[in-house]
Amino acid sequence: MAIVVISDPLDTEANSYVSVAEVLAYLTDRVSNDAFRVAWSRLSEDQKNRYVVNATRSLDTMTTWIGERYWYKQLLDWPRSNAWYDGFLIDSDEVPVRVKEATIEFIMWQMENDDAVSTGENAQFDKIKVGPIEIDFNEKVGGTPKKYFPDIIAYLLEGYGSLNNPDLPGANRLKQVKLFRA
C-alpha cells in the first residue's frame, strides 16, 4: 500500500512535518550539492513519501519536544501548545521552520546512508578488499562512533527540544558491507 503524505499540522492524520514539494524546494534553493536534488528527482513518488514520513517519525522518536501536544488525537508531536522559543510563544497551529528544516536534513542523511546519493569523497569507505578481508574507512567522513544523524539537526533543533541519545552504531562503525564480484 502506497503512503500518502499529509503535512497539514492540524489534520489528525498528519504523518509528516514537510511535504514532498517542500523537500524539493529546500534541495533546489538551499543545498549546494546538486547530487541530492538529482537523487531526489530519480526517486519514485512512493520512495519520496517514505523518506518524508520516516524522517518525521524518526525525529519524533529521538526528540523530547518543548511544550505539550496541541491535541490528544494528533499522530505527530507537532503542533505543540505552550511551546516557547526565544521568548516567543510558537503558534499552536504550525510546525516551526527549523523543525521542518531538520526533517529535510534528516531525509538527506537517510538518502546518503541508503546509497540513494553518490557523493564521491563522502563515501564511508575508501576500500574494501576480500581475501584476506581488508576494510579502509574514509577518514574524511569524520564523526563520532555513536553518530546516528548529522550535527546540523542538533543545531537546528536547539531550543525546540532535547535529543535522546540511544547507544546506536554510528557512521564509523561497520554496520553492513555490500560485496560485489569484480
mmCIF file of C-alpha atoms in Angstrom:
data_model
loop_
_atom_site.group_PDB
_atom_site.id
_atom_site.type_symbol
_atom_site.label_atom_id
_atom_site.label_comp_id
_atom_site.label_asym_id
_atom_site.label_seq_id
_atom_site.Cartn_x
_atom_site.Cartn_y
_atom_site.Cartn_z
ATOM 1 C CA MET A 1 0.000 0.000 0.000
ATOM 2 C CA ALA A 2 1.379 3.382 -1.014
ATOM 3 C CA ILE A 3 1.978 6.019 1.639
ATOM 4 C CA VAL A 4 0.124 9.310 1.280
ATOM 5 C CA VAL A 5 1.923 12.277 2.841
ATOM 6 C CA ILE A 6 -0.271 14.514 4.980
ATOM 7 C CA SER A 7 1.693 17.547 6.164
ATOM 8 C CA ASP A 8 -1.132 19.826 7.370
ATOM 9 C CA PRO A 9 -0.283 20.186 11.087
ATOM 10 C CA LEU A 10 -3.951 20.450 12.100
ATOM 11 C CA ASP A 11 -5.000 17.286 10.266
ATOM 12 C CA THR A 12 -5.463 14.459 12.786
ATOM 13 C CA GLU A 13 -3.990 12.060 10.197
ATOM 14 C CA ALA A 14 -0.839 14.170 9.585
ATOM 15 C CA ASN A 15 2.203 11.932 9.166
ATOM 16 C CA SER A 16 4.887 14.412 8.100
ATOM 17 C CA TYR A 17 6.273 17.803 9.055
ATOM 18 C CA VAL A 18 7.069 18.600 5.416
ATOM 19 C CA SER A 19 5.540 17.940 2.021
ATOM 20 C CA VAL A 20 7.404 16.386 -0.895
ATOM 21 C CA ALA A 21 7.255 19.797 -2.604
ATOM 22 C CA GLU A 22 8.909 21.464 0.411
ATOM 23 C CA VAL A 23 11.772 18.949 0.212
ATOM 24 C CA LEU A 24 12.340 19.739 -3.468
ATOM 25 C CA ALA A 25 12.229 23.494 -2.797
ATOM 26 C CA TYR A 26 14.794 23.131 0.006
ATOM 27 C CA LEU A 27 17.090 20.970 -2.131
ATOM 28 C CA THR A 28 16.808 23.430 -5.013
ATOM 29 C CA ASP A 29 17.113 26.684 -3.061
ATOM 30 C CA ARG A 30 19.355 25.815 -0.104
ATOM 31 C CA VAL A 31 21.585 22.827 -0.902
ATOM 32 C CA SER A 32 24.679 23.488 -2.986
ATOM 33 C CA ASN A 33 25.376 19.806 -3.720
ATOM 34 C CA ASP A 34 23.282 19.017 -6.810
ATOM 35 C CA ALA A 35 23.673 15.278 -6.168
ATOM 36 C CA PHE A 36 20.863 15.443 -3.602
ATOM 37 C CA ARG A 37 18.463 17.215 -5.950
ATOM 38 C CA VAL A 38 19.276 14.779 -8.778
ATOM 39 C CA ALA A 39 18.892 11.764 -6.482
ATOM 40 C CA TRP A 40 15.567 13.146 -5.178
ATOM 41 C CA SER A 41 14.248 13.582 -8.723
ATOM 42 C CA ARG A 42 15.141 9.956 -9.544
ATOM 43 C CA LEU A 43 13.104 8.554 -6.657
ATOM 44 C CA SER A 44 9.561 7.318 -7.235
ATOM 45 C CA GLU A 45 6.720 9.190 -5.553
ATOM 46 C CA ASP A 46 6.300 6.312 -3.121
ATOM 47 C CA GLN A 47 10.020 6.414 -2.208
ATOM 48 C CA LYS A 48 9.842 10.174 -1.631
ATOM 49 C CA ASN A 49 6.769 9.724 0.558
ATOM 50 C CA ARG A 50 8.526 7.041 2.596
ATOM 51 C CA TYR A 51 11.577 9.238 3.188
ATOM 52 C CA VAL A 52 9.390 12.147 4.305
ATOM 53 C CA VAL A 53 7.245 10.077 6.678
ATOM 54 C CA ASN A 54 10.186 8.093 8.080
ATOM 55 C CA ALA A 55 12.268 11.207 8.776
ATOM 56 C CA THR A 56 9.364 12.778 10.659
ATOM 57 C CA ARG A 57 8.757 9.621 12.675
ATOM 58 C CA SER A 58 12.471 9.344 13.484
ATOM 59 C CA LEU A 59 12.676 12.926 14.746
ATOM 60 C CA ASP A 60 9.621 12.400 16.952
ATOM 61 C CA THR A 61 11.165 9.216 18.337
ATOM 62 C CA MET A 62 14.545 10.820 19.050
ATOM 63 C CA THR A 63 13.360 14.158 20.452
ATOM 64 C CA THR A 64 11.644 15.290 23.631
ATOM 65 C CA TRP A 65 9.945 18.470 22.391
ATOM 66 C CA ILE A 66 9.175 21.655 24.315
ATOM 67 C CA GLY A 67 5.590 22.387 25.338
ATOM 68 C CA GLU A 68 2.733 19.909 25.144
ATOM 69 C CA ARG A 69 0.983 18.219 22.267
ATOM 70 C CA TYR A 70 -1.720 20.514 20.881
ATOM 71 C CA TRP A 71 -4.446 17.861 20.672
ATOM 72 C CA TYR A 72 -4.674 14.372 22.107
ATOM 73 C CA LYS A 73 -5.787 12.852 18.775
ATOM 74 C CA GLN A 74 -2.805 14.054 16.728
ATOM 75 C CA LEU A 75 -0.428 11.379 15.431
ATOM 76 C CA LEU A 76 2.704 13.561 15.443
ATOM 77 C CA ASP A 77 4.302 15.524 18.272
ATOM 78 C CA TRP A 78 3.850 18.875 16.477
ATOM 79 C CA PRO A 79 1.927 21.144 16.630
ATOM 80 C CA ARG A 80 2.531 21.985 20.291
ATOM 81 C CA SER A 81 0.854 24.258 22.797
ATOM 82 C CA ASN A 82 2.651 26.215 25.495
ATOM 83 C CA ALA A 83 5.853 25.949 23.436
ATOM 84 C CA TRP A 84 8.108 28.941 23.940
ATOM 85 C CA TYR A 85 11.184 29.635 21.823
ATOM 86 C CA ASP A 86 13.485 32.634 22.333
ATOM 87 C CA GLY A 87 10.860 34.362 24.474
ATOM 88 C CA PHE A 88 8.037 33.944 21.935
ATOM 89 C CA LEU A 89 5.081 31.583 22.049
ATOM 90 C CA ILE A 90 5.012 29.355 18.960
ATOM 91 C CA ASP A 91 1.632 29.356 17.221
ATOM 92 C CA SER A 92 -0.153 26.166 18.184
ATOM 93 C CA ASP A 93 -1.322 25.579 14.608
ATOM 94 C CA GLU A 94 2.103 25.372 12.957
ATOM 95 C CA VAL A 95 5.317 23.396 12.764
ATOM 96 C CA PRO A 96 8.340 25.696 13.217
ATOM 97 C CA VAL A 97 10.556 26.263 10.181
ATOM 98 C CA ARG A 98 13.603 24.844 11.964
ATOM 99 C CA VAL A 99 11.739 21.596 12.712
ATOM 100 C CA LYS A 100 10.855 21.385 9.011
ATOM 101 C CA GLU A 101 14.475 22.058 8.031
ATOM 102 C CA ALA A 102 15.700 19.403 10.475
ATOM 103 C CA THR A 103 13.252 16.945 8.894
ATOM 104 C CA ILE A 104 14.650 17.658 5.431
ATOM 105 C CA GLU A 105 18.242 17.424 6.645
ATOM 106 C CA PHE A 106 17.356 14.039 8.151
ATOM 107 C CA ILE A 107 15.901 12.975 4.775
ATOM 108 C CA MET A 108 19.172 13.963 3.098
ATOM 109 C CA TRP A 109 21.151 11.976 5.666
ATOM 110 C CA GLN A 110 18.905 8.941 5.144
ATOM 111 C CA MET A 111 19.281 9.194 1.362
ATOM 112 C CA GLU A 112 23.058 9.350 1.673
ATOM 113 C CA ASN A 113 23.137 6.350 4.001
ATOM 114 C CA ASP A 114 20.744 4.337 1.811
ATOM 115 C CA ASP A 115 23.105 4.857 -1.168
ATOM 116 C CA ALA A 116 20.495 6.951 -2.983
ATOM 117 C CA VAL A 117 23.120 9.710 -3.291
ATOM 118 C CA SER A 118 26.616 9.164 -4.604
ATOM 119 C CA THR A 119 28.797 12.000 -3.378
ATOM 120 C CA GLY A 120 32.269 10.671 -4.126
ATOM 121 C CA GLU A 121 34.660 11.678 -1.355
ATOM 122 C CA ASN A 122 31.879 11.480 1.259
ATOM 123 C CA ALA A 123 31.678 7.708 0.869
ATOM 124 C CA GLN A 124 32.159 5.893 4.141
ATOM 125 C CA PHE A 125 34.874 3.574 2.837
ATOM 126 C CA ASP A 126 37.890 4.202 0.641
ATOM 127 C CA LYS A 127 38.383 0.492 0.018
ATOM 128 C CA ILE A 128 37.014 -2.917 0.983
ATOM 129 C CA LYS A 129 39.014 -5.991 -0.012
ATOM 130 C CA VAL A 130 38.007 -9.646 0.371
ATOM 131 C CA GLY A 131 40.647 -12.387 0.642
ATOM 132 C CA PRO A 132 42.054 -11.630 3.122
ATOM 133 C CA ILE A 133 39.382 -9.184 4.249
ATOM 134 C CA GLU A 134 40.505 -5.569 4.466
ATOM 135 C CA ILE A 135 38.390 -2.506 5.304
ATOM 136 C CA ASP A 136 39.746 1.026 4.926
ATOM 137 C CA PHE A 137 37.495 3.704 6.452
ATOM 138 C CA ASN A 138 37.272 7.078 4.766
ATOM 139 C CA GLU A 139 38.916 9.467 7.237
ATOM 140 C CA LYS A 140 37.290 12.468 5.505
ATOM 141 C CA VAL A 141 33.838 11.476 6.794
ATOM 142 C CA GLY A 142 34.758 12.036 10.455
ATOM 143 C CA GLY A 143 32.120 11.996 13.141
ATOM 144 C CA THR A 144 31.781 10.245 16.434
ATOM 145 C CA PRO A 145 31.454 6.485 16.763
ATOM 146 C CA LYS A 146 27.879 6.898 18.051
ATOM 147 C CA LYS A 147 26.626 9.275 15.350
ATOM 148 C CA TYR A 148 23.119 8.455 14.231
ATOM 149 C CA PHE A 149 22.238 11.718 12.493
ATOM 150 C CA PRO A 150 24.180 14.756 11.300
ATOM 151 C CA ASP A 151 25.142 17.564 13.681
ATOM 152 C CA ILE A 152 23.096 20.092 11.678
ATOM 153 C CA ILE A 153 19.919 18.503 13.036
ATOM 154 C CA ALA A 154 21.040 19.041 16.627
ATOM 155 C CA TYR A 155 21.835 22.683 15.847
ATOM 156 C CA LEU A 156 18.502 23.259 14.109
ATOM 157 C CA LEU A 157 16.519 21.724 16.960
ATOM 158 C CA GLU A 158 18.360 23.524 19.754
ATOM 159 C CA GLY A 159 15.727 25.174 21.925
ATOM 160 C CA TYR A 160 12.857 23.212 20.373
ATOM 161 C CA GLY A 161 13.555 20.010 22.247
ATOM 162 C CA SER A 162 16.210 17.773 23.664
ATOM 163 C CA LEU A 163 17.598 14.901 21.662
ATOM 164 C CA ASN A 164 17.560 11.463 23.198
ATOM 165 C CA ASN A 165 20.912 9.725 22.808
ATOM 166 C CA PRO A 166 20.456 5.987 22.362
ATOM 167 C CA ASP A 167 23.541 3.811 22.072
ATOM 168 C CA LEU A 168 23.289 3.170 18.359
ATOM 169 C CA PRO A 169 26.078 2.251 15.963
ATOM 170 C CA GLY A 170 27.139 5.304 14.035
ATOM 171 C CA ALA A 171 28.857 6.400 10.878
ATOM 172 C CA ASN A 172 32.272 4.988 11.776
ATOM 173 C CA ARG A 173 31.118 1.572 12.910
ATOM 174 C CA LEU A 174 30.716 -1.180 10.395
ATOM 175 C CA LYS A 175 27.006 -1.935 10.011
ATOM 176 C CA GLN A 176 26.758 -3.568 6.629
ATOM 177 C CA VAL A 177 29.140 -4.201 3.786
ATOM 178 C CA LYS A 178 27.990 -4.877 0.231
ATOM 179 C CA LEU A 179 30.321 -7.160 -1.673
ATOM 180 C CA PHE A 180 30.403 -7.155 -5.466
ATOM 181 C CA ARG A 181 32.133 -9.693 -7.664
ATOM 182 C CA ALA A 182 34.861 -7.974 -9.681
#
